[in-house]
Short mmCIF file of C-alpha atoms in Angstrom, two decimals:
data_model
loop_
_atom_site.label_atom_id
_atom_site.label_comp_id
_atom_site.label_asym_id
_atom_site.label_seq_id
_atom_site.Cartn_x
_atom_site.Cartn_y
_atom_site.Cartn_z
CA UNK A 14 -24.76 -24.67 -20.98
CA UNK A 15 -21.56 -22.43 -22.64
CA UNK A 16 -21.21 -19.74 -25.16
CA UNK A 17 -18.40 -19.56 -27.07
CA UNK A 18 -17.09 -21.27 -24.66
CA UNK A 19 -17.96 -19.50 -21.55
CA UNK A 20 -20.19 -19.76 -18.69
CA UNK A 21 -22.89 -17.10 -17.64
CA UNK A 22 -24.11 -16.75 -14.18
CA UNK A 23 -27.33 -18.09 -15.36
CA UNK A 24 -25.84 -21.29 -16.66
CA UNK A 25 -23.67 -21.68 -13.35
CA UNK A 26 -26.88 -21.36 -11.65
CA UNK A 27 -29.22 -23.38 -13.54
CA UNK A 28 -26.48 -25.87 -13.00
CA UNK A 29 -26.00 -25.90 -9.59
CA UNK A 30 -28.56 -28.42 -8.77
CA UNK A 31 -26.93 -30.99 -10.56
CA UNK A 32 -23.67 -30.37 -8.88
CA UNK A 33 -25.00 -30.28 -4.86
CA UNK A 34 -26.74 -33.17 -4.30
CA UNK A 35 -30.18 -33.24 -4.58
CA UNK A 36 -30.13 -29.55 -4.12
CA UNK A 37 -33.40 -27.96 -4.89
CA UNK A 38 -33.49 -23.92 -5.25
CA UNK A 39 -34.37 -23.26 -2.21
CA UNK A 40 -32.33 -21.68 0.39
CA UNK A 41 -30.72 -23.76 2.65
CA UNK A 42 -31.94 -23.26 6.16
CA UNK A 43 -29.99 -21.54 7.78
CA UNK A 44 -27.84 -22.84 10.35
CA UNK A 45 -26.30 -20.21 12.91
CA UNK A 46 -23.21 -18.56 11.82
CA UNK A 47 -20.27 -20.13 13.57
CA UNK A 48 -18.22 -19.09 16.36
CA UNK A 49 -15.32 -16.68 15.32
CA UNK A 50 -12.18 -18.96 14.93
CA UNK A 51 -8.53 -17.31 16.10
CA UNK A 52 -5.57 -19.11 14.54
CA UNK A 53 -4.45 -21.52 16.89
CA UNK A 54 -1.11 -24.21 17.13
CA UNK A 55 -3.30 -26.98 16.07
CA UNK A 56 -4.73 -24.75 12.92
CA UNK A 57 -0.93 -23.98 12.02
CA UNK A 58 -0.10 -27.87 12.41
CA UNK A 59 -2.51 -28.93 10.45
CA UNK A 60 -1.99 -26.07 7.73
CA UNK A 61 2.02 -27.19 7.61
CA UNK A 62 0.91 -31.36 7.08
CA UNK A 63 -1.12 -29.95 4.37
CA UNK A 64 1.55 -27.98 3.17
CA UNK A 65 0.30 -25.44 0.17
CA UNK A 66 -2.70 -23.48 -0.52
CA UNK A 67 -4.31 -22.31 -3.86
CA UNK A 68 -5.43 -19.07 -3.93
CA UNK A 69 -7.49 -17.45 -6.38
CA UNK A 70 -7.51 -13.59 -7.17
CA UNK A 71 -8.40 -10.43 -8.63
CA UNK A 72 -5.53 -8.89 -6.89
CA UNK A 73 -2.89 -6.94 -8.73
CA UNK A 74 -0.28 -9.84 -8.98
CA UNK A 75 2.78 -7.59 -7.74
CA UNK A 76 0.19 -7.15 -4.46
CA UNK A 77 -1.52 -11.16 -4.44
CA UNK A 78 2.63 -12.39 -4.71
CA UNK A 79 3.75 -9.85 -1.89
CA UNK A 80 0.85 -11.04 0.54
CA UNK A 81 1.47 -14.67 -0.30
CA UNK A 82 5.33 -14.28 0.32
CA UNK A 83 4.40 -12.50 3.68
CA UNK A 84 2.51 -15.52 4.57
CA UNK A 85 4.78 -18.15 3.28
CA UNK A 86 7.77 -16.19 6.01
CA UNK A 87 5.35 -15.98 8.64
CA UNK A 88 4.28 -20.06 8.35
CA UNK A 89 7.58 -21.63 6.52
CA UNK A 90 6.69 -24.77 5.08
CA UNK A 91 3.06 -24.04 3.21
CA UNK A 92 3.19 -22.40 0.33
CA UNK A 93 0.99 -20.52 -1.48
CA UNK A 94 0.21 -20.79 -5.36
CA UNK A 95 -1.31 -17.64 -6.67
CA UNK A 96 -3.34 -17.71 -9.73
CA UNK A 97 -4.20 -14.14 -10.36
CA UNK A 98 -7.09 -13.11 -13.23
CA UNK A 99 -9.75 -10.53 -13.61
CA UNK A 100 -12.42 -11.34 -11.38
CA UNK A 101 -14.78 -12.40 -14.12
CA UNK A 102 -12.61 -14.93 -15.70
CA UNK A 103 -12.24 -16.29 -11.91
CA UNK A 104 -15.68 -16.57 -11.47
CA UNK A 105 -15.77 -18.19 -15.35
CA UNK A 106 -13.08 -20.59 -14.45
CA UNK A 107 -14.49 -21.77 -10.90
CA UNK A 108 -17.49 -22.18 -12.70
CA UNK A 109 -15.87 -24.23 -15.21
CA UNK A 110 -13.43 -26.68 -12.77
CA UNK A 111 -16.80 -27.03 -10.68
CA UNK A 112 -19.08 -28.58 -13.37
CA UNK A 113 -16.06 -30.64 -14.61
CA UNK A 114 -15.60 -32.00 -11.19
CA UNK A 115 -12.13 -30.69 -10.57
CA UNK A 116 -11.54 -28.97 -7.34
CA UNK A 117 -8.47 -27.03 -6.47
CA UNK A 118 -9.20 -23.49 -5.64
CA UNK A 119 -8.84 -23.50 -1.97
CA UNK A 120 -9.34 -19.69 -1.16
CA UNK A 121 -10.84 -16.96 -3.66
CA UNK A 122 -10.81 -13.11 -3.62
CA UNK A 123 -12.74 -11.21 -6.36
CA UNK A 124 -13.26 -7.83 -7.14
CA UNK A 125 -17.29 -8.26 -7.69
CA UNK A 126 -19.15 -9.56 -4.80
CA UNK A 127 -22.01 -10.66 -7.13
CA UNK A 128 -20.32 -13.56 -7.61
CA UNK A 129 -20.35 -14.98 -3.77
CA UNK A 130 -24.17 -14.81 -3.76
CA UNK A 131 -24.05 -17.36 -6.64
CA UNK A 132 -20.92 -19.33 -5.06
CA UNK A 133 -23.37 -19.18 -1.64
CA UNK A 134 -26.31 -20.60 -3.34
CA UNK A 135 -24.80 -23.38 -4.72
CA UNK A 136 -23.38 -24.63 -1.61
CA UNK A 137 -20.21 -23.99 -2.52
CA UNK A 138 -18.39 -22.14 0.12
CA UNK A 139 -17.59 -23.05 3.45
CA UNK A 140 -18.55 -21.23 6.73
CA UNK A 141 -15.52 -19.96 8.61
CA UNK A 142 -15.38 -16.29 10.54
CA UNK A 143 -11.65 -15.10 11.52
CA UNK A 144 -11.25 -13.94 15.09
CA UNK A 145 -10.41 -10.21 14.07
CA UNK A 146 -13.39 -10.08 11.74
CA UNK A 147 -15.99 -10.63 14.41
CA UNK A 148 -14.10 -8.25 16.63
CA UNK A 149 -13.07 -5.56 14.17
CA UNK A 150 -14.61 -5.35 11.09
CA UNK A 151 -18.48 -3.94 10.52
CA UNK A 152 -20.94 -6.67 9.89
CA UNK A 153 -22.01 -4.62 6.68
CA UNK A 154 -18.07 -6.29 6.06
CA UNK A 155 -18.66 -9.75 6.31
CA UNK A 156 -21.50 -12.46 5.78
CA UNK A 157 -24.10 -13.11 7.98
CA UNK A 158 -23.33 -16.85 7.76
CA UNK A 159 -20.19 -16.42 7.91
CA UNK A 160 -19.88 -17.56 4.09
CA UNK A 161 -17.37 -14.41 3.49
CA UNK A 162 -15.56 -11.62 4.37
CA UNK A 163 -14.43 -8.18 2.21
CA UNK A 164 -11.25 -8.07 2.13
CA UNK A 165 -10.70 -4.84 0.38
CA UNK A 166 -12.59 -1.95 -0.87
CA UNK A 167 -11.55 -0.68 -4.08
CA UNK A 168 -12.84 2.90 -5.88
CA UNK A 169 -12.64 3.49 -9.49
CA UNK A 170 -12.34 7.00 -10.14
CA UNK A 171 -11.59 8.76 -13.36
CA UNK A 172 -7.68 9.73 -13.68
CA UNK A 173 -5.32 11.56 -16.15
CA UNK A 174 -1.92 12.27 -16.82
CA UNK A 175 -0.55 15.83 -15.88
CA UNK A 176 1.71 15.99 -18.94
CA UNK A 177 -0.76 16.06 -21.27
CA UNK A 178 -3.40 17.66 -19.36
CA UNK A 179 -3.50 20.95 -16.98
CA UNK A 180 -4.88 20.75 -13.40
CA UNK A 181 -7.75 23.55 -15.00
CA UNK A 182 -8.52 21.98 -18.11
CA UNK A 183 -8.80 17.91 -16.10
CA UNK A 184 -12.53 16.45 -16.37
CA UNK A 185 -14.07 16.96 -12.91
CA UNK A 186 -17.01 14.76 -13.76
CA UNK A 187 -18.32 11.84 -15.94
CA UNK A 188 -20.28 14.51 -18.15
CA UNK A 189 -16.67 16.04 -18.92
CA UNK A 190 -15.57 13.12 -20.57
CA UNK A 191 -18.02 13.83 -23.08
CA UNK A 192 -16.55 17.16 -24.17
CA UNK A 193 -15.10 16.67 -27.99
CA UNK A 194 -11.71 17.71 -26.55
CA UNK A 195 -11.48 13.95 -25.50
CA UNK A 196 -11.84 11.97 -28.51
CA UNK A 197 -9.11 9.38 -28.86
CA UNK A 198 -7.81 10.37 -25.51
CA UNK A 199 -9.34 8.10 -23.17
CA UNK A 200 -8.91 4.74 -22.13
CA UNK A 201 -11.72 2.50 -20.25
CA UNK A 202 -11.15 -1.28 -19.03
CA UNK A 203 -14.13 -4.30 -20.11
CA UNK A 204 -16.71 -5.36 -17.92
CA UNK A 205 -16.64 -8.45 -19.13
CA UNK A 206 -13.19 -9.20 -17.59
CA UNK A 207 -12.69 -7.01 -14.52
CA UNK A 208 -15.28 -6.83 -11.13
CA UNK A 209 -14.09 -3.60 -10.66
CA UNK A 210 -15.20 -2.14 -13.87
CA UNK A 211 -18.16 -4.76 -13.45
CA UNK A 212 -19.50 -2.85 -11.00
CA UNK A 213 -18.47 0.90 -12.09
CA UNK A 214 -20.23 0.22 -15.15
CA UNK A 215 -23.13 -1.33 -13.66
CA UNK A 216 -23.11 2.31 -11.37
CA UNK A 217 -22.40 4.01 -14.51
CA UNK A 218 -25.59 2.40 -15.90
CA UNK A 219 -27.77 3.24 -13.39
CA UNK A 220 -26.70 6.75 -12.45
CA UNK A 221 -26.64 8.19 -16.15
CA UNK A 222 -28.35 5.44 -18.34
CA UNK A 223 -27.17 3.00 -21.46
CA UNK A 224 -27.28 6.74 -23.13
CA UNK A 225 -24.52 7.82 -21.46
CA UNK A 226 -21.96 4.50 -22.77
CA UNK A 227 -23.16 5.11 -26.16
CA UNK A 228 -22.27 8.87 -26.27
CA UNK A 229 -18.77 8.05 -24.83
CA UNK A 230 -18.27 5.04 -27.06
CA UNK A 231 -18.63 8.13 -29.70
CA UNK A 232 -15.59 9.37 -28.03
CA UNK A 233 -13.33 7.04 -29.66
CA UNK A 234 -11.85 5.33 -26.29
CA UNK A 235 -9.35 2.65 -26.34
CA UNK A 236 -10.56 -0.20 -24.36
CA UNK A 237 -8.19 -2.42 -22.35
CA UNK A 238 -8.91 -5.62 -19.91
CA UNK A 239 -8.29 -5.05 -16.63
CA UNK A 240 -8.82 -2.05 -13.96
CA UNK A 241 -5.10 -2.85 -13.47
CA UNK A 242 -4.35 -1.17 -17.36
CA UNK A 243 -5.61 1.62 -17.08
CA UNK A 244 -3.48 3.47 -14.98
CA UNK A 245 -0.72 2.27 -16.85
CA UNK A 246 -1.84 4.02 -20.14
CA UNK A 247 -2.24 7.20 -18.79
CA UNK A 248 1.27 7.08 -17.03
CA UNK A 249 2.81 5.83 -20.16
CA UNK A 250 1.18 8.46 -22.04
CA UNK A 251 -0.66 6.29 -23.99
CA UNK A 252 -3.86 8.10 -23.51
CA UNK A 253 -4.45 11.14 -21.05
CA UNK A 254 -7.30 10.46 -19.28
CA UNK A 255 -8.79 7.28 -17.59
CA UNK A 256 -12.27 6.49 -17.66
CA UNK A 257 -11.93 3.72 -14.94
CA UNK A 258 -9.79 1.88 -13.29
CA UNK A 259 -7.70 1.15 -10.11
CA UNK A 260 -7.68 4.22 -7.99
CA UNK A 261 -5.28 2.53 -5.84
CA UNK A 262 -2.51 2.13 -8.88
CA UNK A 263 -2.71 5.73 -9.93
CA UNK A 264 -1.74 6.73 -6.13
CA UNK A 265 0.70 4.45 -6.34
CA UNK A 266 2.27 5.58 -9.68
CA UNK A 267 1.65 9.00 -8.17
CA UNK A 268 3.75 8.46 -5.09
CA UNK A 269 6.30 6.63 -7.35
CA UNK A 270 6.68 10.46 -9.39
CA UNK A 271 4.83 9.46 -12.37
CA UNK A 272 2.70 12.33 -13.97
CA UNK A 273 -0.44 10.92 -12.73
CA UNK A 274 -3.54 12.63 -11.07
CA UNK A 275 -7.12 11.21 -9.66
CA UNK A 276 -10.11 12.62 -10.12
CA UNK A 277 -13.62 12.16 -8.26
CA UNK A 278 -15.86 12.34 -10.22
CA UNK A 279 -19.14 14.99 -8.95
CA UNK A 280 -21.55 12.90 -9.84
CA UNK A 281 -19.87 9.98 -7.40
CA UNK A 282 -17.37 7.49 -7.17
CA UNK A 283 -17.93 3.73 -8.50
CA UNK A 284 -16.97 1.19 -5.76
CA UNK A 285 -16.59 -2.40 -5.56
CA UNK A 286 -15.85 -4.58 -2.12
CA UNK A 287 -13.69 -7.39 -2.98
CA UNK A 288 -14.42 -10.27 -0.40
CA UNK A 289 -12.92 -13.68 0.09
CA UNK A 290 -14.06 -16.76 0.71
CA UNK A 291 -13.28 -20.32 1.72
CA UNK A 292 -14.03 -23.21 -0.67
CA UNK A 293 -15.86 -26.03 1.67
CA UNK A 294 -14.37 -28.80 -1.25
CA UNK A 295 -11.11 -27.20 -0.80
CA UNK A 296 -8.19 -29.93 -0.77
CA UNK A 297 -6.19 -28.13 1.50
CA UNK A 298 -9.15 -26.90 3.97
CA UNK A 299 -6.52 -26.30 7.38
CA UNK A 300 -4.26 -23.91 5.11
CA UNK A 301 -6.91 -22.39 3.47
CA UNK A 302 -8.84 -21.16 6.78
CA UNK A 303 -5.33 -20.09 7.98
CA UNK A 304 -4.40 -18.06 4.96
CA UNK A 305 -8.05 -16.79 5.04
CA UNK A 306 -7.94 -15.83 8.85
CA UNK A 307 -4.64 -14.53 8.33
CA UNK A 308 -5.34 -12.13 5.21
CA UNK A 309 -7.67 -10.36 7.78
CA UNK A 310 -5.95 -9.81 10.32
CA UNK A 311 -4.47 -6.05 11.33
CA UNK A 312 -0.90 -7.41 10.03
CA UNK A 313 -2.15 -8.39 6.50
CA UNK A 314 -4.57 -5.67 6.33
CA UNK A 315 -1.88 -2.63 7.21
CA UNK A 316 0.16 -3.91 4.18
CA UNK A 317 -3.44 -3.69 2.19
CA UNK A 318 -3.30 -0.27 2.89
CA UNK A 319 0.42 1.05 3.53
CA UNK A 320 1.64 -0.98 0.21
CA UNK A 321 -1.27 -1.49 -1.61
CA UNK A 322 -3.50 1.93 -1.06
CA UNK A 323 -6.43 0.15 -0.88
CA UNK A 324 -9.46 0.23 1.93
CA UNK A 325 -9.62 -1.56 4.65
CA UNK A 326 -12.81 -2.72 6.71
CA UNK A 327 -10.37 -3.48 9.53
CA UNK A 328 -10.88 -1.11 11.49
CA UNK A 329 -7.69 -0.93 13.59
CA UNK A 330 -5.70 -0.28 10.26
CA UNK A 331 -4.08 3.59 9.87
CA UNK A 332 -4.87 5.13 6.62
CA UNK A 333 -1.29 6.48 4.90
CA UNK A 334 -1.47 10.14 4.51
CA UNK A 335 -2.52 11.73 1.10
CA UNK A 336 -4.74 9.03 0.29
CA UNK A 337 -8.22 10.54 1.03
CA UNK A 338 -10.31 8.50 3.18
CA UNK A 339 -12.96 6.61 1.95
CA UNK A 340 -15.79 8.77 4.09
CA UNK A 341 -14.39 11.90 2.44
CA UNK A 342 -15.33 10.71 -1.23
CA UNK A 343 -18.90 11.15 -2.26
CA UNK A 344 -19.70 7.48 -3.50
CA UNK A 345 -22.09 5.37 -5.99
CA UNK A 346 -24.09 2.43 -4.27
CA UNK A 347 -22.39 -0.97 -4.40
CA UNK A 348 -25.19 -3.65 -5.55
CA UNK A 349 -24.34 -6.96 -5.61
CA UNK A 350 -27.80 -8.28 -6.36
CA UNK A 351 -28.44 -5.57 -9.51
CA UNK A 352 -24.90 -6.80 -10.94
CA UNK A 353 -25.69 -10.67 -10.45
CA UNK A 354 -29.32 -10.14 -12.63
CA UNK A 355 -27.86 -7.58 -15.01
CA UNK A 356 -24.30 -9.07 -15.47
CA UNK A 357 -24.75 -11.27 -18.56
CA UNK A 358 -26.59 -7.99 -20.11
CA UNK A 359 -23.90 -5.48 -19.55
CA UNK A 360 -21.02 -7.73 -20.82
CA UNK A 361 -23.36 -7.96 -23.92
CA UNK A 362 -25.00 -4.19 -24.45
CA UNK A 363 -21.76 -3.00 -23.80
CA UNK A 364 -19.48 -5.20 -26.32
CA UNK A 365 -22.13 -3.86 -28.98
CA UNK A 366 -21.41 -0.21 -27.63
CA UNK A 367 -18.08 -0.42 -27.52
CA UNK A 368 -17.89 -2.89 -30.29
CA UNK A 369 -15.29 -4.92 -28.31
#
């Protein structure tokens, strides 16, 4: 079940059975979420004999390396092997190891949480709930089975470069973008590699209709991969104004004095939660609930936000100043479900758009 080479969520799906035992479609019953779990000697001792972890991400690398590094100084002796992609390749590549038989992703964050109701359904994650989760994080944050956990929550607004563009003449909406002013000035990153621009497009899709794309495809836009390359274009100048993208790197580029600017758009701002999740055929399964417990935790989740500029659901984290809080930005409607039927046909209707 591939296409050039690739699997679909449908195929992954459809293929599941094989892969569980015996498993039918139905849903498992459900067994009662388990207890929150607080790192403890024994977890750490077994984490060390085991020695490494694999973990699996979405992340920005410069962020995924800095958290595993942090990790690595806190619990000397396990290290952890980062193998950083856009969230859809992840999901592609899981997919892939999976039906082959190979397992060595141990923990997994993505950037589109339409992939952990698939992951869920096939029995493929492992039930595990982090002491500070159950005690400070919403439960809109984390599983009800305790299957996984958001880790971050990530907003893709439109941005542009203040060199080439005045604060009075910058797009203040998605509309905007469609002004002829714009042609061959924009940049927009592929659904079919990135969660985050998974989802904004999905939003993008349902707020404004499949009209909307094609009118901005008109536009001339340079397309890119990831949400991470975005922001870079418009600080190098390459093009003035991002579609979408990593709100989090323009801040950053901001506060590093490049000529960068975000925008919210009036019609809303696309979001996507990235959760994690434990693998229950993990080969290292002690390290990979520590590292998981761990990245949750206040002192994981302040670097999310003080280094990072990202959300956190942790709720005793302290937002940096200048970044504007998530309840002060008028938001589109995360839904995982809609992305998990409609994936396959957005990475499709849109490469014929965009002709990418």
């Amino acid at each position: 079940a591939m296409r050039n080479g690739k699997f679909s969520r449908r195929d992954i799906l459809k293929g599941s059975s094989a892969l569980v035992a015996g498993a039918m479609f139905a849903e498992p019953a459900r067994a009662a979420a388990p207890p929150p779990d607080a790192i403890t000697p024994a977890l750490i001792e077994a984490a060390k004999k085991e020695g490494k972890c694999a973990f699996y991400t979405a992340m920005d690398l410069a962020f995924a390396e800095r958290l595993g590094k942090m990790f690595e100084a806190k619990y000397p002796g396990i290290a952890v092997r980062i193998e950083r992609s856009g969230a859809e390749r992840i999901f592609t590549r899981i997919g892939q190891e999976y039906s082959s038989n190979i397992r060595v992703v141990d923990v997994v964050n993505t950037a589109d949480a339409a992939h952990l109701i698939v992951w869920k359904k096939n029995g493929w994650l492992a039930p595990y709930l982090p002491q500070e989760v159950a005690q400070h994080f919403d439960k809109a944050y984390y599983d009800p089975d305790a299957m996984h956990v958001t880790t971050r929550i990530l907003v893709s607004p439109i941005a542009y470069n203040t060199k080439l563009v005045k604060a009075e003449d910058a797009p203040k909406s998605f509309a905007d973008l469609l002004d002829p002013k714009w042609a061959g000035k924009m940049v927009k990153a592929h659904p079919a590699y990135s969660g985050t621009i998974m989802n904004s497009t999905f939003q993008l899709v349902r707020e404004l209709g499949w009209g909307y794309l094609e009118k901005l495809a008109k536009q001339n836009v340079m397309q890119v991969q990831s949400a991470t390359d975005t922001p870079k274009r418009i600080a190098l100048g390459e093009r003035a104004v991002m579609v979408d993208g990593a709100g989090y790197l323009v801040i950053r580029n901001k506060e590093d004095g490049q000529p960068v600017e975000v925008v919210y758009p009036s019609e809303g701002t696309p979001l996507a939660s990235g959760p994690s999740a434990v693998f229950k055929a993990a080969p290292n399964p002690n390290a990979a609930r520590l590292f998981q417990n761990w990245m949750h935790g206040r002192e994981a989740q302040q670097i999310l936000v003080d280094w990072a500029r990202q959300y956190s659901p942790h709720k005793q984290t302290v937002e940096k100043p200048g970044v504007r809080k998530l309840s002060d930005i008028k938001l589109m409607k995360e839904d995982p479900e809609g992305v998990e039927k409609m994936g396959e046909d957005i990475k499709k209707r849109y490469a014929q758009i965009f002709k990418v």
